RNA sequence: GAGGGUGUAGCUCAGUAGGUAGAGCACUGGGUUGUGGUCCCAGUUGUCGCGGGUUCAAAUCCCGUCAUCCUCCCCA
């Protein structure tokens, strides 16, 4: 007999840690909601070709990290490795792009990448993302970035930084790309890196090895070769961010792993996660819609890693999602009392109070211990003696004080005590 | 995909001239026949990651494998 284990590289989140994950996810999503983004719930898998064409065949994500399989109908489908392609597909399929623009959507859910697991790098990851489609306005770029920033701040994160750059567009990037390739071909690089220089030269700029960095010190940078229009766009984005009070540092070597990015690209970086430092990132993707068969519409969005943001919050020692699992704990003494307390617990729950009860044959001591462990503020203790008086004992678990309360007054008394 | 570290109780970990296992925490019960968080006592929990090899004998040595962590790579 073999014991089952979770699939490789995929964490199980259990209480109480799981509550923190939910808090992170909800806090980030709330930031999007406040900025007028509407929720989309989309398939977890899509036609494989959607990602191949949308994300880019040459990317690592598509070429070696996808969970691809053939379904019973013989179709090749893939567990989504990122969110934008699926959102674009849905927007085109349902004609949202023919309504009022921009289309502002947000999503949250699981994504899958077949990578070597590592701290902060999982094969199934939870992400919150937004997409704003159809308006190429630098103010919108700034809004998207500001939404992410607001989400992080709402969690109390402080130890992150925002890196920003512009990747140009179809009018200036091809020219720059060639110039960069020329530069790279002249360098004594290893074979692996040379290959990368041919496929995606921009990514070579991001090499971490010091000796390579040295070689690249004088490499031409995209930001110095932007078309006038892209330059103008970039300057305006920065101006808006400054106006919004969002701090950023320019990183002209910032690279995004997906092919579709144009102009604005950004990444939120945190140093508390080990080798994986990106907690969220995104950018503009003009041209993606058309590439997927839609209209020529621009778009900008981000994906924020919930798992990694949680790690960042832990690294900063933030108390996220530490709320006790219940507010009131019921301790029945004997069978008759249990019958009553079960009902009392249900009534309190109906009134919006979070309540648990000592089930099983726990002794009083054990039940009180459970009450303490539950984190509840109050315990409702009752035995035959109390019920004869039509009362229960209400104990404040913080200071240990206790008093008899008539059953009719219990709800209001509990609410007062919890509010106090 | 490449390199390295680690796998012993639910958790954190002890356990080398090879002799089939321990501590703390946790959990359960009791001290307190109706009161938790402190204290005291008692008790439960192990395929020593898995498989094979060497040996009279393997948690301990060897090989493989899986998992995990770290680095490269890549990204959220």
XYZ file of C-alpha atoms (C1' of nucleotides) in Angstrom:
496
model
C 0.000 0.000 0.000
C 1.419 3.359 -0.987
C 0.512 6.541 0.787
C -0.801 9.320 -1.397
C 1.019 12.616 -1.479
C 0.169 15.925 -3.060
C 1.423 16.318 -6.621
C 4.998 17.471 -6.757
C 5.610 21.160 -6.225
C 2.077 21.951 -5.104
C 1.524 23.083 -1.521
C -1.465 22.186 0.610
C -2.653 25.211 2.551
C -4.180 24.171 5.866
C -5.662 26.174 8.739
C -4.550 28.503 10.098
C -2.162 29.341 7.239
C -4.901 28.957 4.659
C -6.797 31.884 6.190
C -3.821 34.100 5.442
C -3.838 33.002 1.819
C -7.500 33.962 1.528
C -6.850 37.307 3.137
C -4.049 38.062 0.713
C -6.126 37.029 -2.279
C -9.184 39.008 -1.140
C -7.203 42.102 -0.261
C -5.527 42.194 -3.656
C -8.825 41.535 -5.421
C -10.537 44.258 -3.421
C -8.055 46.787 -4.753
C -9.147 45.873 -8.280
C -12.827 45.998 -7.400
C -12.419 49.489 -5.991
C -11.008 50.680 -9.275
C -14.034 49.479 -11.186
C -12.817 46.148 -12.488
C -15.484 43.467 -12.997
C -14.942 39.858 -12.092
C -14.460 37.150 -14.718
C -14.457 33.433 -13.961
C -12.840 31.589 -16.824
C -11.836 28.013 -17.678
C -8.796 26.611 -15.957
C -7.781 25.012 -19.241
C -7.984 26.247 -22.796
C -7.088 25.200 -26.307
C -3.332 24.689 -26.357
C -3.018 26.866 -29.455
C -4.391 29.864 -27.549
C -1.347 29.933 -25.286
C 1.078 28.994 -28.030
C -0.061 31.923 -30.117
C -0.846 34.341 -27.308
C 2.069 33.859 -24.954
C 4.613 33.058 -27.656
C 6.149 29.812 -28.887
C 9.643 30.928 -27.996
C 8.922 31.576 -24.340
C 9.986 29.104 -21.688
C 6.451 29.036 -20.409
C 5.110 27.680 -23.669
C 8.069 25.652 -24.841
C 8.663 23.653 -21.695
C 6.420 24.549 -18.784
C 2.896 23.763 -19.881
C 0.631 21.044 -18.565
C -0.710 19.879 -21.894
C -2.871 16.838 -22.481
C -5.318 15.398 -24.963
C -8.892 15.158 -23.806
C -11.288 12.358 -24.674
C -12.372 14.178 -27.779
C -8.836 14.223 -29.121
C -8.363 17.979 -28.516
C -5.087 19.306 -27.182
C -5.800 21.385 -24.101
C -3.517 23.081 -21.592
C -3.908 24.087 -17.963
C -3.584 27.859 -18.052
C -0.038 29.052 -17.352
C -1.122 32.695 -17.183
C -4.335 34.686 -17.302
C -4.186 37.251 -20.044
C -4.611 34.980 -23.072
C -7.772 33.436 -21.631
C -9.245 36.832 -20.832
C -8.554 38.038 -24.376
C -10.191 34.931 -25.759
C -13.313 35.538 -23.651
C -13.440 39.219 -24.560
C -13.277 38.429 -28.262
C -15.641 35.464 -28.057
C -18.336 37.466 -26.269
C -17.811 40.687 -28.156
C -16.993 42.769 -25.075
C -14.560 44.684 -27.237
C -17.470 46.065 -29.229
C -18.989 47.762 -26.205
C -17.753 50.642 -24.148
C -14.013 50.872 -23.722
C -11.937 50.251 -21.797
C -13.108 46.817 -20.757
C -11.851 46.429 -17.199
C -11.778 42.914 -15.807
C -10.169 41.110 -12.907
C -9.773 37.468 -12.065
C -8.382 35.236 -9.404
C -7.563 31.581 -9.585
C -5.047 28.823 -10.070
C -2.391 28.742 -12.752
C -0.061 25.912 -13.663
C 3.526 25.724 -14.758
C 5.613 22.609 -14.964
C 8.780 23.989 -13.398
C 11.360 22.757 -10.965
C 9.810 23.465 -7.564
C 11.590 25.816 -5.234
C 10.719 28.113 -2.377
C 8.128 30.493 -3.785
C 7.955 28.657 -7.084
C 5.135 26.197 -7.317
C 3.593 24.189 -10.099
C 0.161 25.438 -9.131
C -0.012 29.053 -8.151
C -2.735 31.402 -7.089
C -2.860 34.700 -8.856
C -4.959 37.853 -8.891
C -4.915 39.701 -12.177
C -6.522 42.616 -13.959
C -6.805 43.556 -17.617
C -7.843 46.934 -19.030
C -8.523 46.622 -22.731
C -9.176 49.013 -25.561
C -7.722 52.339 -24.472
C -4.101 53.273 -24.941
C -3.861 55.940 -22.295
C -0.751 56.269 -20.112
C -3.051 57.206 -17.230
C -4.550 53.735 -17.507
C -1.109 52.150 -17.298
C -0.553 54.146 -14.145
C -3.908 53.087 -12.747
C -3.168 49.407 -13.231
C 0.169 49.769 -11.488
C -1.383 51.849 -8.725
C -4.049 49.193 -8.144
C -1.383 46.563 -7.520
C 0.503 48.958 -5.289
C -2.652 49.727 -3.324
C -3.303 46.014 -2.845
C 0.140 45.437 -1.414
C -0.131 48.446 0.819
C -3.539 47.354 2.087
C -1.842 44.189 3.301
C 0.714 46.274 5.114
C 3.630 45.303 2.883
C 6.433 47.832 2.826
C 9.532 45.919 1.768
C 8.843 45.750 -1.942
C 9.845 47.936 -4.818
C 8.383 48.623 -8.205
C 10.626 48.293 -11.223
C 9.545 49.968 -14.404
C 10.639 50.234 -17.985
C 9.344 50.523 -21.531
C 9.818 47.741 -24.038
C 8.861 49.823 -27.071
C 6.446 48.656 -29.705
C 6.390 47.263 -33.234
C 7.712 50.520 -34.621
C 10.889 50.680 -32.589
C 11.571 47.338 -30.942
C 12.505 45.320 -34.064
C 15.154 47.851 -34.937
C 16.505 47.911 -31.413
C 16.372 44.151 -31.226
C 18.660 43.858 -34.204
C 21.041 46.401 -32.841
C 21.189 44.441 -29.587
C 21.729 41.170 -31.400
C 24.593 42.664 -33.317
C 26.113 43.761 -30.060
C 25.618 40.345 -28.457
C 27.048 38.405 -31.386
C 30.326 40.228 -30.896
C 30.613 39.031 -27.312
C 32.337 35.845 -26.096
C 29.205 34.269 -24.681
C 28.556 30.627 -23.924
C 26.482 28.616 -26.340
C 23.324 28.565 -24.237
C 23.383 32.337 -23.985
C 24.125 32.753 -27.694
C 21.064 30.692 -28.457
C 19.020 32.888 -26.173
C 20.418 35.952 -27.888
C 18.939 34.723 -31.154
C 15.554 33.743 -29.754
C 14.973 36.506 -27.222
C 17.917 38.887 -26.982
C 16.242 41.122 -24.420
C 16.348 38.364 -21.907
C 20.106 38.138 -22.117
C 20.239 41.600 -20.570
C 18.753 40.137 -17.425
C 21.570 37.617 -16.890
C 22.578 37.394 -13.246
C 26.136 36.187 -13.682
C 28.583 38.964 -12.793
C 31.002 38.138 -15.609
C 28.167 38.337 -18.128
C 26.856 41.526 -16.605
C 30.233 43.042 -17.093
C 30.198 42.156 -20.780
C 26.778 43.724 -21.057
C 27.671 46.962 -19.349
C 27.701 48.893 -22.621
C 24.819 47.052 -24.257
C 22.312 49.247 -26.036
C 19.124 49.667 -24.031
C 15.564 49.795 -25.306
C 14.774 52.925 -23.365
C 17.420 54.768 -25.378
C 15.897 53.661 -28.668
C 12.218 54.267 -28.128
C 10.191 55.833 -30.894
C 9.027 59.381 -30.101
C 5.555 58.073 -29.443
C 6.735 55.318 -27.086
C 9.020 57.744 -25.310
C 6.179 60.164 -24.819
C 3.986 57.352 -23.512
C 6.635 56.218 -21.076
C 7.234 59.731 -19.776
C 3.536 60.216 -19.182
C 3.231 56.929 -17.297
C 6.021 58.011 -14.988
C 4.459 61.405 -14.524
C 1.120 59.862 -13.547
C 2.770 57.450 -11.144
C 4.561 60.289 -9.467
C 1.300 62.170 -9.248
C -0.299 59.136 -7.645
C 2.492 58.856 -5.117
C 3.559 55.444 -6.398
C 7.298 55.082 -6.018
C 9.203 53.266 -8.723
C 12.724 52.659 -9.888
C 13.565 52.480 -13.552
C 15.180 49.241 -14.591
C 16.038 49.376 -18.287
C 17.050 45.727 -18.181
C 13.732 44.543 -16.814
C 12.467 41.681 -18.940
C 9.134 40.007 -19.042
C 8.908 36.336 -19.815
C 5.968 36.536 -22.151
C 6.306 37.727 -25.707
C 3.254 39.917 -25.898
C 4.425 42.852 -23.817
C 4.905 46.272 -25.412
C 5.707 49.695 -24.032
C 5.078 49.686 -20.282
C 6.489 46.741 -18.362
C 6.744 46.510 -14.596
C 7.515 44.136 -11.814
C 7.027 44.248 -8.072
C 10.049 42.786 -6.339
C 10.473 41.628 -2.745
C 13.690 40.391 -1.187
C 12.197 38.150 1.448
C 11.432 35.117 -0.701
C 14.804 33.624 -1.514
C 15.744 33.223 -5.145
C 12.258 34.054 -6.347
C 11.824 37.751 -5.900
C 8.937 38.773 -8.127
C 5.642 39.046 -6.314
C 3.756 40.546 -9.216
C 4.263 41.965 -12.641
C 2.654 42.969 -15.862
C 2.640 45.402 -18.684
C 1.021 46.632 -21.831
C 0.226 44.229 -24.644
C -0.858 46.153 -27.690
C -1.218 43.717 -30.523
C -2.216 40.678 -28.513
C -5.928 41.055 -29.245
C -5.322 41.195 -32.974
C -2.967 38.266 -32.771
C -5.722 36.194 -31.223
C -8.202 37.109 -33.920
C -9.807 40.149 -32.358
C -9.749 43.818 -33.209
C -6.627 45.935 -33.069
C -7.049 46.930 -29.457
C -4.436 47.738 -26.878
C -4.440 46.378 -23.360
C -2.611 46.512 -20.092
C -2.737 44.277 -17.067
C -0.926 42.561 -14.239
C -0.707 39.240 -12.484
C 0.038 39.194 -8.773
C 1.282 36.017 -7.140
C -0.793 35.313 -4.062
C 1.483 32.555 -2.759
C 4.531 34.765 -3.078
C 2.817 37.787 -1.620
C 1.953 35.658 1.379
C 5.610 34.663 1.709
C 6.562 38.329 1.488
C 4.052 39.209 4.196
C 5.450 36.457 6.416
C 8.977 37.651 5.760
C 7.930 41.053 7.003
C 6.312 39.500 10.053
C 2.874 40.805 9.147
C -0.089 39.313 10.985
C -2.230 38.428 7.990
C -5.400 36.411 8.419
C -4.780 35.778 12.096
C -8.410 36.237 13.064
C -9.587 33.552 15.506
C -11.745 30.907 13.888
C -14.659 31.615 16.148
C -15.912 34.239 18.579
C -18.050 32.105 20.876
C -17.409 28.553 22.034
C -20.213 26.496 23.542
C -19.490 24.015 26.307
C -22.387 21.690 27.170
C -22.456 19.664 30.385
C -24.393 16.520 29.680
C -26.722 15.340 26.935
C -29.709 17.526 27.778
C -27.516 20.610 27.798
C -25.968 19.623 24.508
C -29.387 19.487 22.861
C -30.020 23.035 24.025
C -26.610 24.427 23.223
C -26.673 23.017 19.723
C -29.741 25.160 19.138
C -28.270 28.174 20.858
C -25.155 27.864 18.712
C -27.266 27.726 15.567
C -29.269 30.767 16.658
C -26.098 32.769 17.305
C -24.717 31.743 13.945
C -27.954 32.856 12.338
C -27.346 36.261 13.878
C -23.908 36.474 12.313
C -21.730 35.377 15.208
C -18.999 32.837 14.523
C -19.678 29.955 16.894
C -18.278 26.496 17.583
C -19.268 23.858 20.118
C -17.512 21.075 22.021
C -18.677 17.908 20.305
C -17.904 14.388 21.363
C -17.559 13.137 24.900
C -15.076 15.739 26.017
C -14.885 16.324 29.722
C -15.492 19.823 31.019
C -11.790 20.457 31.403
C -11.098 19.264 27.888
C -13.958 21.308 26.499
C -12.719 24.447 28.236
C -9.267 23.764 26.874
C -10.748 23.521 23.396
C -12.546 26.791 24.037
C -9.278 28.446 24.873
C -7.520 26.999 21.830
C -10.293 28.082 19.520
C -9.389 31.688 20.142
C -12.983 32.502 21.027
C -13.564 35.593 23.068
C -16.524 34.104 24.922
C -17.593 30.691 26.182
C -21.201 29.708 26.750
C -21.239 27.022 29.441
C -24.471 25.325 30.451
C -25.580 22.246 32.384
C -28.869 21.028 33.812
C -28.565 23.393 36.776
C -28.470 26.437 34.481
C -31.111 25.263 32.095
C -33.545 24.745 34.979
C -33.143 28.470 35.614
C -33.462 29.114 31.877
C -29.962 30.552 31.970
C -26.501 29.890 30.611
C -23.093 30.875 31.970
C -21.328 33.431 29.797
C -17.620 33.464 30.385
C -15.165 36.023 29.100
C -12.146 33.963 28.155
C -9.789 36.916 28.334
C -10.255 37.925 31.955
C -11.971 34.778 33.194
C -15.031 36.612 34.484
C -18.336 34.781 34.288
C -21.960 35.587 34.798
C -25.360 33.955 34.388
C -27.386 35.255 31.454
C -31.024 34.522 30.718
C -31.450 32.681 27.456
C -33.684 35.394 26.063
C -30.957 37.995 26.566
C -28.085 35.856 25.337
C -27.825 37.209 21.797
C -27.802 40.871 22.751
C -25.440 40.195 25.642
C -23.049 38.297 23.402
C -23.094 41.037 20.798
C -22.409 43.683 23.393
C -19.561 41.681 24.871
C -18.000 41.108 21.458
C -18.306 44.766 20.566
C -16.730 45.848 23.843
C 16.724 20.625 -17.823
C 21.936 20.993 -14.617
C 24.498 21.058 -9.744
C 24.376 20.647 -4.280
C 22.170 20.008 1.000
C 18.423 17.336 3.775
C 14.701 13.188 4.784
C 13.878 9.752 12.467
C 6.600 10.742 16.399
C 1.414 15.484 14.117
C 5.616 19.654 14.643
C 11.028 21.074 15.821
C 14.927 17.897 16.280
C 18.632 14.335 19.226
C 20.446 9.480 18.108
C 28.770 7.337 14.407
C 33.863 2.077 16.595
C 26.635 -0.719 12.849
C 23.339 -4.159 18.208
C 15.654 -3.353 15.457
C 14.767 4.411 18.859
C 14.596 9.321 22.305
C 13.532 14.679 23.958
C 10.649 19.085 23.810
C 6.138 20.853 21.946
C 1.323 18.954 20.567
C -2.635 15.493 21.682
C -5.682 12.429 25.507
C -6.804 11.553 30.648
C -6.105 12.827 35.814
C -4.691 16.261 40.092
C -9.697 20.136 40.472
C -17.112 14.597 40.577
C -19.412 22.265 36.864
C -14.597 25.812 34.213
C -9.416 27.013 29.688
C -4.752 29.784 29.046
C 0.257 28.555 34.595
C 1.863 24.085 37.332
C 2.276 18.631 38.510
C 1.379 13.304 37.155
C 0.246 9.532 33.609
C -0.655 7.850 28.683
C -0.993 7.436 23.070
C 1.640 8.127 18.571
C 7.150 5.698 14.561
C 6.510 1.229 7.394
C 13.630 5.543 11.108
C 11.001 8.640 3.010
C 10.770 4.133 -0.353
C 13.400 -0.103 -2.788
C 17.680 -2.989 -3.114
C 22.780 -4.303 -1.465
C 26.917 -5.308 2.301
C 26.602 -7.684 7.329
C 25.266 -12.570 12.285
C 23.055 -7.597 12.855
C 21.590 -1.245 9.237
C 18.160 4.855 11.400
C 23.671 4.388 11.081
C 27.725 1.924 5.419
C 26.835 1.487 -0.337
C 23.542 2.029 -4.769
C 19.022 3.527 -6.802
C 14.530 6.144 -6.304
C 11.006 9.731 -4.452
C 10.169 14.133 -1.762
C 11.883 18.689 0.060
C 15.207 22.949 0.340
C 19.082 25.920 -2.078
C 21.743 27.632 -6.630
C 21.527 27.975 -12.099
C 17.483 28.647 -15.307
C 12.678 30.882 -15.350
C 8.776 33.472 -13.464
C 3.860 35.049 -9.921
